[in-house]
Amino acid sequence: MLHPFIQHLKNYIAVQDTDADSILSFTDTLELKKKQNLFTEGQLCRANYFVVKGCLRMFFIDDKGTEQTTHFAIENWWMTDHMSLLSQQPTDFCLQAVEKSVVLSIDNDAYEGLIKQFPAIESYFRIMHQRALAASQYRIKYLYGFSKEEVFEHFSKNEPAFVQRIPQYLLASYLGFTPEYLSELRKKRKS
């Protein structure tokens, strides 16, 4: 059976099964406990992370000490702080496992070696970045253009895996709600 990352690559580019071990040699496998951090505010983000199993979230802590979730990543999704990774400046974010997780990490040097040996993988990463940017653009549109109720309905319809899987207080943080307001919306939706 192929590694989940290799299977994911094959959805976007031609990859030979015989290259799987060579490709994976550029990554490190990390096993994370629930609520374990990959990095926290003030640290350097040193890698890009691919979720093999589990769920990650990126968040920051606002002036009032409240955690504000900005992104989630589940199986076959990538997550990192691109600004910190590229500039090698301290991050303003925290990256944490929402549940027990297994991730692949690839640092900048390994990434450069990987695309040098397997040039087609650069196309894969371009596609992943384009998809992530498009998702971010639409998220901003929905946050500014929809009512809170419409944001929740849209998210529930388009991302049911997250609604079922993510704890309510984290989902509320991501959507910009209080957990109590999210609970009211869910009750209203059921009736």
mmCIF file of N, CA and C in Angstrom, residues 15-151:
data_model
loop_
_atom_site.group_PDB
_atom_site.id
_atom_site.type_symbol
_atom_site.label_atom_id
_atom_site.label_comp_id
_atom_site.label_asym_id
_atom_site.label_seq_id
_atom_site.Cartn_x
_atom_site.Cartn_y
_atom_site.Cartn_z
ATOM 1 N N VAL A 15 3.721 10.274 -10.665
ATOM 2 C CA VAL A 15 4.744 9.817 -9.729
ATOM 3 C C VAL A 15 4.868 8.309 -9.892
ATOM 4 N N GLN A 16 6.083 7.843 -10.005
ATOM 5 C CA GLN A 16 6.326 6.405 -10.100
ATOM 6 C C GLN A 16 6.320 5.806 -8.693
ATOM 7 N N ASP A 17 5.661 4.672 -8.547
ATOM 8 C CA ASP A 17 5.649 3.985 -7.245
ATOM 9 C C ASP A 17 7.063 3.698 -6.754
ATOM 10 N N THR A 18 7.961 3.465 -7.694
ATOM 11 C CA THR A 18 9.355 3.144 -7.329
ATOM 12 C C THR A 18 10.092 4.352 -6.745
ATOM 13 N N ASP A 19 9.549 5.554 -6.932
ATOM 14 C CA ASP A 19 10.177 6.771 -6.390
ATOM 15 C C ASP A 19 9.674 7.110 -4.989
ATOM 16 N N ALA A 20 8.711 6.372 -4.486
ATOM 17 C CA ALA A 20 8.074 6.718 -3.210
ATOM 18 C C ALA A 20 9.086 6.842 -2.076
ATOM 19 N N ASP A 21 9.950 5.865 -1.919
ATOM 20 C CA ASP A 21 10.911 5.914 -0.811
ATOM 21 C C ASP A 21 11.864 7.095 -0.948
ATOM 22 N N SER A 22 12.296 7.385 -2.171
ATOM 23 C CA SER A 22 13.191 8.530 -2.390
ATOM 24 C C SER A 22 12.491 9.848 -2.045
ATOM 25 N N ILE A 23 11.239 9.972 -2.458
ATOM 26 C CA ILE A 23 10.481 11.194 -2.161
ATOM 27 C C ILE A 23 10.303 11.341 -0.657
ATOM 28 N N LEU A 24 9.903 10.269 -0.015
ATOM 29 C CA LEU A 24 9.661 10.327 1.435
ATOM 30 C C LEU A 24 10.934 10.566 2.235
ATOM 31 N N SER A 25 12.095 10.253 1.663
ATOM 32 C CA SER A 25 13.359 10.473 2.385
ATOM 33 C C SER A 25 13.630 11.959 2.629
ATOM 34 N N PHE A 26 12.935 12.835 1.920
ATOM 35 C CA PHE A 26 13.101 14.278 2.115
ATOM 36 C C PHE A 26 12.220 14.810 3.250
ATOM 37 N N THR A 27 11.400 13.943 3.819
ATOM 38 C CA THR A 27 10.472 14.359 4.876
ATOM 39 C C THR A 27 10.826 13.682 6.196
ATOM 40 N N ASP A 28 10.314 14.255 7.261
ATOM 41 C CA ASP A 28 10.393 13.634 8.585
ATOM 42 C C ASP A 28 8.966 13.361 9.045
ATOM 43 N N THR A 29 8.761 12.226 9.684
ATOM 44 C CA THR A 29 7.446 11.882 10.221
ATOM 45 C C THR A 29 7.407 12.261 11.691
ATOM 46 N N LEU A 30 6.362 12.998 12.065
ATOM 47 C CA LEU A 30 6.174 13.427 13.450
ATOM 48 C C LEU A 30 4.858 12.876 13.964
ATOM 49 N N GLU A 31 4.884 12.302 15.153
ATOM 50 C CA GLU A 31 3.660 11.850 15.813
ATOM 51 C C GLU A 31 3.361 12.845 16.928
ATOM 52 N N LEU A 32 2.166 13.420 16.871
ATOM 53 C CA LEU A 32 1.787 14.478 17.800
ATOM 54 C C LEU A 32 0.663 14.026 18.719
ATOM 55 N N LYS A 33 0.762 14.409 19.964
ATOM 56 C CA LYS A 33 -0.319 14.188 20.909
ATOM 57 C C LYS A 33 -1.342 15.303 20.753
ATOM 58 N N LYS A 34 -2.547 15.048 21.210
ATOM 59 C CA LYS A 34 -3.585 16.071 21.210
ATOM 60 C C LYS A 34 -3.069 17.299 21.965
ATOM 61 N N LYS A 35 -3.237 18.475 21.359
ATOM 62 C CA LYS A 35 -2.829 19.783 21.893
ATOM 63 C C LYS A 35 -1.312 20.003 21.909
ATOM 64 N N GLN A 36 -0.557 19.127 21.256
ATOM 65 C CA GLN A 36 0.890 19.343 21.155
ATOM 66 C C GLN A 36 1.155 20.399 20.092
ATOM 67 N N ASN A 37 2.071 21.319 20.388
ATOM 68 C CA ASN A 37 2.414 22.397 19.467
ATOM 69 C C ASN A 37 3.592 22.019 18.582
ATOM 70 N N LEU A 38 3.486 22.401 17.315
ATOM 71 C CA LEU A 38 4.624 22.307 16.407
ATOM 72 C C LEU A 38 5.484 23.555 16.532
ATOM 73 N N PHE A 39 4.849 24.686 16.740
ATOM 74 C CA PHE A 39 5.541 25.931 17.072
ATOM 75 C C PHE A 39 4.553 26.849 17.772
ATOM 76 N N THR A 40 5.094 27.833 18.487
ATOM 77 C CA THR A 40 4.272 28.817 19.175
ATOM 78 C C THR A 40 4.766 30.217 18.822
ATOM 79 N N GLU A 41 3.968 31.206 19.148
ATOM 80 C CA GLU A 41 4.306 32.597 18.877
ATOM 81 C C GLU A 41 5.714 32.913 19.394
ATOM 82 N N GLY A 42 6.482 33.590 18.548
ATOM 83 C CA GLY A 42 7.838 33.974 18.921
ATOM 84 C C GLY A 42 8.904 32.993 18.482
ATOM 85 N N GLN A 43 8.507 31.773 18.106
ATOM 86 C CA GLN A 43 9.465 30.786 17.605
ATOM 87 C C GLN A 43 9.581 30.911 16.086
ATOM 88 N N LEU A 44 10.556 30.224 15.528
ATOM 89 C CA LEU A 44 10.670 30.154 14.076
ATOM 90 C C LEU A 44 9.854 28.969 13.578
ATOM 91 N N CYS A 45 9.148 29.174 12.495
ATOM 92 C CA CYS A 45 8.507 28.060 11.799
ATOM 93 C C CYS A 45 9.573 27.492 10.879
ATOM 94 N N ARG A 46 9.901 26.227 11.060
ATOM 95 C CA ARG A 46 11.030 25.640 10.338
ATOM 96 C C ARG A 46 10.630 24.685 9.216
ATOM 97 N N ALA A 47 9.321 24.421 9.049
ATOM 98 C CA ALA A 47 8.918 23.423 8.053
ATOM 99 C C ALA A 47 7.488 23.661 7.590
ATOM 100 N N ASN A 48 7.155 22.974 6.519
ATOM 101 C CA ASN A 48 5.794 22.880 6.030
ATOM 102 C C ASN A 48 5.303 21.498 6.459
ATOM 103 N N TYR A 49 4.036 21.391 6.868
ATOM 104 C CA TYR A 49 3.536 20.161 7.468
ATOM 105 C C TYR A 49 2.365 19.602 6.673
ATOM 106 N N PHE A 50 2.457 18.317 6.346
ATOM 107 C CA PHE A 50 1.418 17.589 5.625
ATOM 108 C C PHE A 50 0.744 16.634 6.607
ATOM 109 N N VAL A 51 -0.576 16.731 6.710
ATOM 110 C CA VAL A 51 -1.309 15.894 7.657
ATOM 111 C C VAL A 51 -1.563 14.524 7.036
ATOM 112 N N VAL A 52 -0.923 13.508 7.603
ATOM 113 C CA VAL A 52 -1.151 12.125 7.191
ATOM 114 C C VAL A 52 -2.399 11.606 7.898
ATOM 115 N N LYS A 53 -2.496 11.893 9.181
ATOM 116 C CA LYS A 53 -3.644 11.474 9.985
ATOM 117 C C LYS A 53 -3.836 12.497 11.096
ATOM 118 N N GLY A 54 -5.087 12.889 11.318
ATOM 119 C CA GLY A 54 -5.372 13.807 12.407
ATOM 120 C C GLY A 54 -5.830 15.165 11.926
ATOM 121 N N CYS A 55 -5.623 16.154 12.776
ATOM 122 C CA CYS A 55 -6.097 17.506 12.498
ATOM 123 C C CYS A 55 -5.188 18.507 13.204
ATOM 124 N N LEU A 56 -4.820 19.558 12.477
ATOM 125 C CA LEU A 56 -4.034 20.659 13.028
ATOM 126 C C LEU A 56 -4.846 21.934 12.974
ATOM 127 N N ARG A 57 -4.462 22.881 13.817
ATOM 128 C CA ARG A 57 -5.049 24.216 13.709
ATOM 129 C C ARG A 57 -3.965 25.255 13.901
ATOM 130 N N MET A 58 -4.132 26.376 13.207
ATOM 131 C CA MET A 58 -3.260 27.525 13.392
ATOM 132 C C MET A 58 -4.088 28.597 14.084
ATOM 133 N N PHE A 59 -3.470 29.235 15.067
ATOM 134 C CA PHE A 59 -4.184 30.282 15.786
ATOM 135 C C PHE A 59 -3.212 31.320 16.300
ATOM 136 N N PHE A 60 -3.758 32.473 16.699
ATOM 137 C CA PHE A 60 -2.977 33.486 17.389
ATOM 138 C C PHE A 60 -3.729 33.864 18.647
ATOM 139 N N ILE A 61 -3.049 34.522 19.534
ATOM 140 C CA ILE A 61 -3.668 34.961 20.787
ATOM 141 C C ILE A 61 -3.794 36.475 20.720
ATOM 142 N N ASP A 62 -5.039 36.973 20.827
ATOM 143 C CA ASP A 62 -5.264 38.408 20.684
ATOM 144 C C ASP A 62 -4.893 39.162 21.971
ATOM 145 N N ASP A 63 -5.094 40.476 21.934
ATOM 146 C CA ASP A 63 -4.722 41.345 23.066
ATOM 147 C C ASP A 63 -5.437 40.988 24.358
ATOM 148 N N LYS A 64 -6.590 40.359 24.251
ATOM 149 C CA LYS A 64 -7.367 39.984 25.438
ATOM 150 C C LYS A 64 -7.013 38.584 25.932
ATOM 151 N N GLY A 65 -6.069 37.927 25.249
ATOM 152 C CA GLY A 65 -5.673 36.581 25.645
ATOM 153 C C GLY A 65 -6.546 35.485 25.064
ATOM 154 N N THR A 66 -7.387 35.843 24.092
ATOM 155 C CA THR A 66 -8.288 34.877 23.460
ATOM 156 C C THR A 66 -7.615 34.257 22.249
ATOM 157 N N GLU A 67 -7.721 32.934 22.133
ATOM 158 C CA GLU A 67 -7.189 32.236 20.968
ATOM 159 C C GLU A 67 -8.136 32.438 19.786
ATOM 160 N N GLN A 68 -7.576 32.879 18.658
ATOM 161 C CA GLN A 68 -8.356 33.067 17.438
ATOM 162 C C GLN A 68 -7.830 32.110 16.376
ATOM 163 N N THR A 69 -8.608 31.069 16.073
ATOM 164 C CA THR A 69 -8.207 30.069 15.084
ATOM 165 C C THR A 69 -8.352 30.651 13.684
ATOM 166 N N THR A 70 -7.301 30.512 12.879
ATOM 167 C CA THR A 70 -7.321 31.040 11.514
ATOM 168 C C THR A 70 -7.413 29.949 10.453
ATOM 169 N N HIS A 71 -6.926 28.741 10.752
ATOM 170 C CA HIS A 71 -6.928 27.648 9.775
ATOM 171 C C HIS A 71 -7.022 26.306 10.484
ATOM 172 N N PHE A 72 -7.588 25.357 9.774
ATOM 173 C CA PHE A 72 -7.551 23.945 10.161
ATOM 174 C C PHE A 72 -6.945 23.162 8.999
ATOM 175 N N ALA A 73 -6.369 22.030 9.312
ATOM 176 C CA ALA A 73 -5.888 21.116 8.273
ATOM 177 C C ALA A 73 -6.169 19.693 8.730
ATOM 178 N N ILE A 74 -6.807 18.919 7.853
ATOM 179 C CA ILE A 74 -7.046 17.500 8.109
ATOM 180 C C ILE A 74 -6.249 16.692 7.094
ATOM 181 N N GLU A 75 -6.489 15.410 7.034
ATOM 182 C CA GLU A 75 -5.732 14.525 6.164
ATOM 183 C C GLU A 75 -5.608 15.095 4.743
ATOM 184 N N ASN A 76 -4.369 15.012 4.237
ATOM 185 C CA ASN A 76 -4.014 15.461 2.887
ATOM 186 C C ASN A 76 -3.984 16.970 2.716
ATOM 187 N N TRP A 77 -3.942 17.713 3.809
ATOM 188 C CA TRP A 77 -3.819 19.163 3.746
ATOM 189 C C TRP A 77 -2.450 19.559 4.279
ATOM 190 N N TRP A 78 -1.968 20.676 3.793
ATOM 191 C CA TRP A 78 -0.705 21.261 4.245
ATOM 192 C C TRP A 78 -0.993 22.440 5.167
ATOM 193 N N MET A 79 -0.068 22.700 6.087
ATOM 194 C CA MET A 79 -0.199 23.882 6.936
ATOM 195 C C MET A 79 1.186 24.334 7.383
ATOM 196 N N THR A 80 1.360 25.648 7.390
ATOM 197 C CA THR A 80 2.583 26.270 7.891
ATOM 198 C C THR A 80 2.339 27.763 8.046
ATOM 199 N N ASP A 81 3.273 28.456 8.647
ATOM 200 C CA ASP A 81 3.296 29.917 8.618
ATOM 201 C C ASP A 81 4.296 30.285 7.533
ATOM 202 N N HIS A 82 3.798 30.587 6.354
ATOM 203 C CA HIS A 82 4.665 30.848 5.208
ATOM 204 C C HIS A 82 5.583 32.043 5.449
ATOM 205 N N MET A 83 5.080 33.079 6.106
ATOM 206 C CA MET A 83 5.899 34.268 6.329
ATOM 207 C C MET A 83 7.120 33.923 7.185
ATOM 208 N N SER A 84 6.899 33.228 8.274
ATOM 209 C CA SER A 84 8.007 32.852 9.148
ATOM 210 C C SER A 84 8.941 31.865 8.454
ATOM 211 N N LEU A 85 8.379 30.903 7.745
ATOM 212 C CA LEU A 85 9.190 29.891 7.065
ATOM 213 C C LEU A 85 10.099 30.523 6.019
ATOM 214 N N LEU A 86 9.552 31.442 5.240
ATOM 215 C CA LEU A 86 10.336 32.051 4.162
ATOM 216 C C LEU A 86 11.322 33.091 4.669
ATOM 217 N N SER A 87 10.900 33.898 5.651
ATOM 218 C CA SER A 87 11.757 34.989 6.132
ATOM 219 C C SER A 87 12.675 34.567 7.264
ATOM 220 N N GLN A 88 12.385 33.421 7.874
ATOM 221 C CA GLN A 88 13.090 32.947 9.064
ATOM 222 C C GLN A 88 13.052 33.995 10.181
ATOM 223 N N GLN A 89 11.870 34.630 10.287
ATOM 224 C CA GLN A 89 11.568 35.555 11.373
ATOM 225 C C GLN A 89 10.585 34.861 12.304
ATOM 226 N N PRO A 90 10.547 35.262 13.589
ATOM 227 C CA PRO A 90 9.618 34.620 14.527
ATOM 228 C C PRO A 90 8.169 34.721 14.055
ATOM 229 N N THR A 91 7.416 33.692 14.328
ATOM 230 C CA THR A 91 6.011 33.633 13.933
ATOM 231 C C THR A 91 5.124 34.368 14.937
ATOM 232 N N ASP A 92 3.971 34.811 14.461
ATOM 233 C CA ASP A 92 2.937 35.405 15.311
ATOM 234 C C ASP A 92 1.858 34.380 15.644
ATOM 235 N N PHE A 93 2.039 33.148 15.179
ATOM 236 C CA PHE A 93 1.015 32.121 15.295
ATOM 237 C C PHE A 93 1.483 30.939 16.139
ATOM 238 N N CYS A 94 0.534 30.079 16.434
ATOM 239 C CA CYS A 94 0.794 28.779 17.055
ATOM 240 C C CYS A 94 0.210 27.730 16.118
ATOM 241 N N LEU A 95 0.904 26.613 15.995
ATOM 242 C CA LEU A 95 0.401 25.488 15.207
ATOM 243 C C LEU A 95 0.308 24.297 16.145
ATOM 244 N N GLN A 96 -0.907 23.745 16.266
ATOM 245 C CA GLN A 96 -1.196 22.763 17.307
ATOM 246 C C GLN A 96 -2.031 21.613 16.748
ATOM 247 N N ALA A 97 -1.798 20.418 17.288
ATOM 248 C CA ALA A 97 -2.626 19.259 16.950
ATOM 249 C C ALA A 97 -3.957 19.359 17.697
ATOM 250 N N VAL A 98 -5.049 19.269 16.980
ATOM 251 C CA VAL A 98 -6.385 19.272 17.582
ATOM 252 C C VAL A 98 -6.681 17.898 18.173
ATOM 253 N N GLU A 99 -6.137 16.891 17.541
ATOM 254 C CA GLU A 99 -6.284 15.509 17.976
ATOM 255 C C GLU A 99 -4.956 14.796 17.737
ATOM 256 N N LYS A 100 -4.835 13.599 18.227
ATOM 257 C CA LYS A 100 -3.625 12.822 17.975
ATOM 258 C C LYS A 100 -3.401 12.798 16.465
ATOM 259 N N SER A 101 -2.190 13.145 16.031
ATOM 260 C CA SER A 101 -1.942 13.334 14.604
ATOM 261 C C SER A 101 -0.592 12.771 14.194
ATOM 262 N N VAL A 102 -0.500 12.457 12.908
ATOM 263 C CA VAL A 102 0.763 12.097 12.278
ATOM 264 C C VAL A 102 0.943 13.053 11.117
ATOM 265 N N VAL A 103 2.100 13.728 11.085
ATOM 266 C CA VAL A 103 2.367 14.685 10.012
ATOM 267 C C VAL A 103 3.742 14.419 9.415
ATOM 268 N N LEU A 104 3.880 14.796 8.155
ATOM 269 C CA LEU A 104 5.186 14.839 7.515
ATOM 270 C C LEU A 104 5.649 16.278 7.564
ATOM 271 N N SER A 105 6.919 16.479 7.860
ATOM 272 C CA SER A 105 7.470 17.833 7.808
ATOM 273 C C SER A 105 8.541 17.875 6.735
ATOM 274 N N ILE A 106 8.605 19.017 6.068
ATOM 275 C CA ILE A 106 9.643 19.227 5.069
ATOM 276 C C ILE A 106 10.163 20.652 5.244
ATOM 277 N N ASP A 107 11.448 20.763 5.555
ATOM 278 C CA ASP A 107 12.028 22.092 5.738
ATOM 279 C C ASP A 107 12.471 22.645 4.378
ATOM 280 N N ASN A 108 12.927 23.900 4.365
ATOM 281 C CA ASN A 108 13.281 24.557 3.102
ATOM 282 C C ASN A 108 14.395 23.839 2.355
ATOM 283 N N ASP A 109 15.425 23.398 3.062
ATOM 284 C CA ASP A 109 16.529 22.707 2.388
ATOM 285 C C ASP A 109 16.059 21.391 1.766
ATOM 286 N N ALA A 110 15.250 20.641 2.511
ATOM 287 C CA ALA A 110 14.722 19.384 1.987
ATOM 288 C C ALA A 110 13.803 19.638 0.791
ATOM 289 N N TYR A 111 12.997 20.692 0.877
ATOM 290 C CA TYR A 111 12.109 21.049 -0.229
ATOM 291 C C TYR A 111 12.925 21.327 -1.496
ATOM 292 N N GLU A 112 13.987 22.118 -1.356
ATOM 293 C CA GLU A 112 14.825 22.435 -2.520
ATOM 294 C C GLU A 112 15.449 21.168 -3.105
ATOM 295 N N GLY A 113 15.920 20.277 -2.238
ATOM 296 C CA GLY A 113 16.482 19.011 -2.715
ATOM 297 C C GLY A 113 15.438 18.144 -3.392
ATOM 298 N N LEU A 114 14.236 18.135 -2.848
ATOM 299 C CA LEU A 114 13.145 17.333 -3.402
ATOM 300 C C LEU A 114 12.782 17.792 -4.806
ATOM 301 N N ILE A 115 12.599 19.105 -4.984
ATOM 302 C CA ILE A 115 12.188 19.574 -6.322
ATOM 303 C C ILE A 115 13.347 19.515 -7.322
ATOM 304 N N LYS A 116 14.582 19.525 -6.819
ATOM 305 C CA LYS A 116 15.723 19.354 -7.727
ATOM 306 C C LYS A 116 15.749 17.917 -8.263
ATOM 307 N N GLN A 117 15.507 16.959 -7.374
ATOM 308 C CA GLN A 117 15.514 15.551 -7.793
ATOM 309 C C GLN A 117 14.235 15.157 -8.527
ATOM 310 N N PHE A 118 13.097 15.754 -8.136
ATOM 311 C CA PHE A 118 11.791 15.438 -8.739
ATOM 312 C C PHE A 118 11.105 16.747 -9.155
ATOM 313 N N PRO A 119 11.499 17.326 -10.291
ATOM 314 C CA PRO A 119 10.981 18.642 -10.701
ATOM 315 C C PRO A 119 9.454 18.742 -10.786
ATOM 316 N N ALA A 120 8.774 17.650 -11.099
ATOM 317 C CA ALA A 120 7.312 17.692 -11.215
ATOM 318 C C ALA A 120 6.646 18.056 -9.892
ATOM 319 N N ILE A 121 7.322 17.801 -8.788
ATOM 320 C CA ILE A 121 6.733 18.099 -7.478
ATOM 321 C C ILE A 121 6.570 19.599 -7.274
ATOM 322 N N GLU A 122 7.371 20.398 -7.980
ATOM 323 C CA GLU A 122 7.183 21.850 -7.891
ATOM 324 C C GLU A 122 5.798 22.233 -8.429
ATOM 325 N N SER A 123 5.337 21.550 -9.470
ATOM 326 C CA SER A 123 3.976 21.789 -9.996
ATOM 327 C C SER A 123 2.931 21.428 -8.946
ATOM 328 N N TYR A 124 3.155 20.318 -8.255
ATOM 329 C CA TYR A 124 2.238 19.907 -7.188
ATOM 330 C C TYR A 124 2.129 21.002 -6.131
ATOM 331 N N PHE A 125 3.262 21.522 -5.675
ATOM 332 C CA PHE A 125 3.222 22.560 -4.639
ATOM 333 C C PHE A 125 2.593 23.848 -5.162
ATOM 334 N N ARG A 126 2.806 24.169 -6.441
ATOM 335 C CA ARG A 126 2.144 25.346 -7.016
ATOM 336 C C ARG A 126 0.627 25.173 -6.959
ATOM 337 N N ILE A 127 0.152 23.991 -7.313
ATOM 338 C CA ILE A 127 -1.285 23.717 -7.268
ATOM 339 C C ILE A 127 -1.803 23.819 -5.829
ATOM 340 N N MET A 128 -1.067 23.267 -4.872
ATOM 341 C CA MET A 128 -1.484 23.326 -3.465
ATOM 342 C C MET A 128 -1.548 24.779 -2.978
ATOM 343 N N HIS A 129 -0.558 25.586 -3.363
ATOM 344 C CA HIS A 129 -0.568 26.986 -2.947
ATOM 345 C C HIS A 129 -1.716 27.753 -3.597
ATOM 346 N N GLN A 130 -1.981 27.485 -4.860
ATOM 347 C CA GLN A 130 -3.088 28.155 -5.537
ATOM 348 C C GLN A 130 -4.428 27.806 -4.882
ATOM 349 N N ARG A 131 -4.602 26.531 -4.553
ATOM 350 C CA ARG A 131 -5.848 26.109 -3.909
ATOM 351 C C ARG A 131 -5.999 26.757 -2.526
ATOM 352 N N ALA A 132 -4.898 26.826 -1.788
ATOM 353 C CA ALA A 132 -4.940 27.439 -0.456
ATOM 354 C C ALA A 132 -5.250 28.934 -0.553
ATOM 355 N N LEU A 133 -4.654 29.606 -1.519
ATOM 356 C CA LEU A 133 -4.918 31.031 -1.703
ATOM 357 C C LEU A 133 -6.376 31.265 -2.086
ATOM 358 N N ALA A 134 -6.892 30.447 -2.984
ATOM 359 C CA ALA A 134 -8.295 30.583 -3.390
ATOM 360 C C ALA A 134 -9.224 30.374 -2.195
ATOM 361 N N ALA A 135 -8.946 29.384 -1.385
ATOM 362 C CA ALA A 135 -9.769 29.126 -0.195
ATOM 363 C C ALA A 135 -9.718 30.306 0.759
ATOM 364 N N SER A 136 -8.531 30.890 0.940
ATOM 365 C CA SER A 136 -8.398 32.059 1.829
ATOM 366 C C SER A 136 -9.175 33.255 1.288
ATOM 367 N N GLN A 137 -9.120 33.453 -0.020
ATOM 368 C CA GLN A 137 -9.862 34.566 -0.614
ATOM 369 C C GLN A 137 -11.365 34.406 -0.391
ATOM 370 N N TYR A 138 -11.868 33.207 -0.597
ATOM 371 C CA TYR A 138 -13.294 32.984 -0.389
ATOM 372 C C TYR A 138 -13.665 33.102 1.084
ATOM 373 N N ARG A 139 -12.797 32.653 1.968
ATOM 374 C CA ARG A 139 -13.091 32.783 3.398
ATOM 375 C C ARG A 139 -13.240 34.255 3.773
ATOM 376 N N ILE A 140 -12.353 35.082 3.267
ATOM 377 C CA ILE A 140 -12.439 36.523 3.547
ATOM 378 C C ILE A 140 -13.740 37.087 2.985
ATOM 379 N N LYS A 141 -14.091 36.685 1.780
ATOM 380 C CA LYS A 141 -15.348 37.155 1.173
ATOM 381 C C LYS A 141 -16.539 36.782 2.046
ATOM 382 N N TYR A 142 -16.582 35.538 2.506
ATOM 383 C CA TYR A 142 -17.710 35.097 3.314
ATOM 384 C C TYR A 142 -17.751 35.807 4.655
ATOM 385 N N LEU A 143 -16.611 36.038 5.255
ATOM 386 C CA LEU A 143 -16.593 36.717 6.553
ATOM 387 C C LEU A 143 -17.075 38.159 6.446
ATOM 388 N N TYR A 144 -16.763 38.817 5.321
ATOM 389 C CA TYR A 144 -17.191 40.206 5.139
ATOM 390 C C TYR A 144 -18.565 40.334 4.491
ATOM 391 N N GLY A 145 -18.936 39.354 3.668
ATOM 392 C CA GLY A 145 -20.149 39.493 2.879
ATOM 393 C C GLY A 145 -21.367 38.749 3.390
ATOM 394 N N PHE A 146 -21.189 37.837 4.340
ATOM 395 C CA PHE A 146 -22.290 37.035 4.838
ATOM 396 C C PHE A 146 -22.606 37.418 6.278
ATOM 397 N N SER A 147 -23.856 37.194 6.655
ATOM 398 C CA SER A 147 -24.209 37.320 8.072
ATOM 399 C C SER A 147 -23.570 36.145 8.804
ATOM 400 N N LYS A 148 -23.523 36.228 10.130
ATOM 401 C CA LYS A 148 -22.930 35.132 10.906
ATOM 402 C C LYS A 148 -23.681 33.821 10.655
ATOM 403 N N GLU A 149 -24.979 33.912 10.558
ATOM 404 C CA GLU A 149 -25.780 32.718 10.294
ATOM 405 C C GLU A 149 -25.446 32.132 8.919
ATOM 406 N N GLU A 150 -25.277 33.002 7.910
ATOM 407 C CA GLU A 150 -24.928 32.539 6.570
ATOM 408 C C GLU A 150 -23.520 31.931 6.538
ATOM 409 N N VAL A 151 -22.589 32.505 7.304
ATOM 410 C CA VAL A 151 -21.240 31.946 7.385
ATOM 411 C C VAL A 151 -21.309 30.520 7.916
#
